[in-house]
PDB file of C-alpha atoms in Angstrom:
ATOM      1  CA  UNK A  12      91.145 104.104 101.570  1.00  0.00           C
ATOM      2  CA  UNK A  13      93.272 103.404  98.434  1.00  0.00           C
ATOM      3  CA  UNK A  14      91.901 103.698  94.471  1.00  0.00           C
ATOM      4  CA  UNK A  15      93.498 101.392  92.096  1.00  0.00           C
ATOM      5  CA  UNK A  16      92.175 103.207  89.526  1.00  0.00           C
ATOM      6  CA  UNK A  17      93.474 102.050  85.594  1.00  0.00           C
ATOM      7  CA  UNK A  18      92.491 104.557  82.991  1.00  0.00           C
ATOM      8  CA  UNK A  19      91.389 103.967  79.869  1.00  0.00           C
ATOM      9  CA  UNK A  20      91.831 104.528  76.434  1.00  0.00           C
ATOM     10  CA  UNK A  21      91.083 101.622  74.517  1.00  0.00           C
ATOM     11  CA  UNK A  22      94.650 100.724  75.479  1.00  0.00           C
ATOM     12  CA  UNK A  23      96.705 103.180  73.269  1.00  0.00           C
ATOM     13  CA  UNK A  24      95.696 106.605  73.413  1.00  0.00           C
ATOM     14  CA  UNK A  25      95.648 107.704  77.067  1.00  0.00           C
ATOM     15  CA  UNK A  26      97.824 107.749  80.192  1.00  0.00           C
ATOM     16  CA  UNK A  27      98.236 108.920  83.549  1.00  0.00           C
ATOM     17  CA  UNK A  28      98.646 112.419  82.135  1.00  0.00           C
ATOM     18  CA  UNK A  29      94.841 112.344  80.462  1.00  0.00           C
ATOM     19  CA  UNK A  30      93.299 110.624  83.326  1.00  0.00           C
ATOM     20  CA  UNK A  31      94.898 112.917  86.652  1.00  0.00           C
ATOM     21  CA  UNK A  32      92.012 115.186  86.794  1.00  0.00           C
ATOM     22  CA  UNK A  33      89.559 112.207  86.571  1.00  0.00           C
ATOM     23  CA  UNK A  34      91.683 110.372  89.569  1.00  0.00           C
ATOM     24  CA  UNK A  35      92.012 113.493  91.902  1.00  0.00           C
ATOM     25  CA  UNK A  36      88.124 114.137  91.495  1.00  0.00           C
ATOM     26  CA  UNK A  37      87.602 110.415  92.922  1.00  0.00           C
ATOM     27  CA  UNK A  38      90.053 111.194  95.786  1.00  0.00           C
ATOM     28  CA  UNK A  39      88.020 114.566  96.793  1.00  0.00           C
ATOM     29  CA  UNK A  40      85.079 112.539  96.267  1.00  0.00           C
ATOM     30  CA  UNK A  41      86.140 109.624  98.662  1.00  0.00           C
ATOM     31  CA  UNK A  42      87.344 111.740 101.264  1.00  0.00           C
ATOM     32  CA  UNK A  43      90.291 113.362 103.044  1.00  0.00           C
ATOM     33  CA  UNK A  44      92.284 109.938 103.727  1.00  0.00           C
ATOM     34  CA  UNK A  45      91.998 108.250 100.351  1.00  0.00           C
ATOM     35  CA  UNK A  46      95.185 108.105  98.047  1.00  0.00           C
ATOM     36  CA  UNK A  47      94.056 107.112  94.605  1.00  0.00           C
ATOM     37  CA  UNK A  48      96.979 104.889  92.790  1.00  0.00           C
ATOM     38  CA  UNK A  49      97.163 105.822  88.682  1.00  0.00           C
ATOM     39  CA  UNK A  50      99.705 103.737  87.489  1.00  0.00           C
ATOM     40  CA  UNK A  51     100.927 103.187  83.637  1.00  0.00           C
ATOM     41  CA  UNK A  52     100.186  99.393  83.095  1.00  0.00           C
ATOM     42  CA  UNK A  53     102.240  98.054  78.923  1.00  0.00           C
ATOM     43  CA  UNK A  54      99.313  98.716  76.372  1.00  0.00           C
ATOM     44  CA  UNK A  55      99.252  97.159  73.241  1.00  0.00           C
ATOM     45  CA  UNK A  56     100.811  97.115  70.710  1.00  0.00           C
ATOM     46  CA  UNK A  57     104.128  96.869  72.456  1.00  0.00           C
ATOM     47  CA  UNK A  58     102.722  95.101  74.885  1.00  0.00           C
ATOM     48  CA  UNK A  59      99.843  91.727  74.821  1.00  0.00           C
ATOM     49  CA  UNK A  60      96.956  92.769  77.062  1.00  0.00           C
ATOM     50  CA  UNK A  61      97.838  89.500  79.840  1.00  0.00           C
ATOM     51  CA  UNK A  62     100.984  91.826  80.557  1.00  0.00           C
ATOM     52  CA  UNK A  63      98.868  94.884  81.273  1.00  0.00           C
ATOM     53  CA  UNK A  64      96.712  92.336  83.550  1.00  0.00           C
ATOM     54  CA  UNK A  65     100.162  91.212  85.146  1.00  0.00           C
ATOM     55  CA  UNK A  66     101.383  95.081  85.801  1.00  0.00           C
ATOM     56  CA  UNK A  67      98.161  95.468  87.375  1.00  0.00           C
ATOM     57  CA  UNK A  68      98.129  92.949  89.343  1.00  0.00           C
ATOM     58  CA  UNK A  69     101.964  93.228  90.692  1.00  0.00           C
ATOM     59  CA  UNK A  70     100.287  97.004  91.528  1.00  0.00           C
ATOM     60  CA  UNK A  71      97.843  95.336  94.031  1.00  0.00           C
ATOM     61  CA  UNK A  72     100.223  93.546  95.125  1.00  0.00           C
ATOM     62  CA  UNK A  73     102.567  96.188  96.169  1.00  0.00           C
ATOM     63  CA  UNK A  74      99.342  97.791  97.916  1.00  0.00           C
ATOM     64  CA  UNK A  75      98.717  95.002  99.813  1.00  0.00           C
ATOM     65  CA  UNK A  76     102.710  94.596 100.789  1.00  0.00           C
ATOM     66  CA  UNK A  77     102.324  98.018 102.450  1.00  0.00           C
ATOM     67  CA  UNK A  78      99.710  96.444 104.806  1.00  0.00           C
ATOM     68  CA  UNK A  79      96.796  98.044 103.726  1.00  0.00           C
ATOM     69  CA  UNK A  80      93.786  96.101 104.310  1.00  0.00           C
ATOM     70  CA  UNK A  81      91.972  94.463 100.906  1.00  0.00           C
ATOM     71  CA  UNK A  82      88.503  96.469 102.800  1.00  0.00           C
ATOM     72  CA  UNK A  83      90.508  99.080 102.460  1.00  0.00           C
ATOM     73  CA  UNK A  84      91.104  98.925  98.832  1.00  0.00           C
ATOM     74  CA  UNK A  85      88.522  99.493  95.656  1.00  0.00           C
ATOM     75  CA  UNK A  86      89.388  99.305  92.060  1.00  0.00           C
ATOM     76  CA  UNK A  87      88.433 101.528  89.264  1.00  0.00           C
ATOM     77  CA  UNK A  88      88.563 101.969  85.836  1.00  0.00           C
ATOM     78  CA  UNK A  89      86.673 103.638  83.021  1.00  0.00           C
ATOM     79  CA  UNK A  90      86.697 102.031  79.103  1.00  0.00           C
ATOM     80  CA  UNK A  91      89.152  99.701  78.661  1.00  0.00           C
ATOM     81  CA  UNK A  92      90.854 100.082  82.487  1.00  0.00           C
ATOM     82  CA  UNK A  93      87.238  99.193  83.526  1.00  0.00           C
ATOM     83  CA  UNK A  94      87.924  95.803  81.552  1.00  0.00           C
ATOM     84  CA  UNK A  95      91.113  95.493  82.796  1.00  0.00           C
ATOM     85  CA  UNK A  96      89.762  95.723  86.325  1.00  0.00           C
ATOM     86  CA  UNK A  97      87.105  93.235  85.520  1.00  0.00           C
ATOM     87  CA  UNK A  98      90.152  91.056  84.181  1.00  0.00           C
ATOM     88  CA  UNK A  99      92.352  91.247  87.146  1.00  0.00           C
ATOM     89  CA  UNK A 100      88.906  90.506  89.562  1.00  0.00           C
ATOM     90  CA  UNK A 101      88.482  87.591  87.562  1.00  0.00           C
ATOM     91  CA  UNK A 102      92.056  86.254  88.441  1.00  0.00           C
ATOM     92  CA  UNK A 103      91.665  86.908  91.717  1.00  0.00           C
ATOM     93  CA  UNK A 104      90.290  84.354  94.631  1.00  0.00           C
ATOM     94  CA  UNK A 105      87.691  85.265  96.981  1.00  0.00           C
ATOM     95  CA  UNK A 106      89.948  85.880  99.557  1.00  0.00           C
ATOM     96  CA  UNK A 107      92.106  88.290  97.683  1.00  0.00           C
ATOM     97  CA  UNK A 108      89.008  90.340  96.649  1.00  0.00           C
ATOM     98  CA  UNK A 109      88.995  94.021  97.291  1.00  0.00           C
ATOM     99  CA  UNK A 110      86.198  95.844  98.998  1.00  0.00           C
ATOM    100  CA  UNK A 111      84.190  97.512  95.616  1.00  0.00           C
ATOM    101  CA  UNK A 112      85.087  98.038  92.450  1.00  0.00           C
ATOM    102  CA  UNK A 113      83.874 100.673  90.289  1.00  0.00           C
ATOM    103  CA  UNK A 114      83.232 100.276  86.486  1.00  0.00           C
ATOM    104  CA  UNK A 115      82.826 103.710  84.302  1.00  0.00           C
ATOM    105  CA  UNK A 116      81.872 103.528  80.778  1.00  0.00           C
TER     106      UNK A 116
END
């Protein structure tokens, strides 16, 4: 099982750094063979929020180039990652779906 988990942090204030204990609790929580992805996505200001979208998307992409499974595969995200997952599942077609996705507030 695979977590594409995007933290949040209303898009400035947090990282992979603030979110690690948060993403290893979900792996423990999934089970022994689950590897939960945390990647750094551009955040505004730098960055618009369609190129956070894009980073997260190119990151389920390279998931899916490995050849794992898309029933293999649930996204999460809490505060604004939790948006950007709904984002990215809204650019997606059915057939590119994942299995679940997982929405903290």
């Amino acid at each position: 099982l695979v977590v594409l988990y995007l933290h949040g942090g209303a898009f400035a204030l947090c990282g992979r750094g603030t979110h690690r204990e948060l993403a290893f609790r979900f792996a423990l929580a999934c089970g022994d063979e689950t590897v939960v992805c945390l990647p750094e996505y551009r955040r505004p200001p730098e960055a618009s929020l369609s190129e956070a979208l894009r980073d997260a998307q190119r990151v389920y992409d390279r998931i899916l180039s490995y050849g794992v499974p898309r029933s293999r595969i649930i996204f999460a995200g809490d505060s604004a990652g939790g948006g950007l997952v709904l984002a990215l599942l809204s650019v997606l077609n059915k057939k590119q779906m994942p299995a679940a996705a997982i929405l903290l507030s």
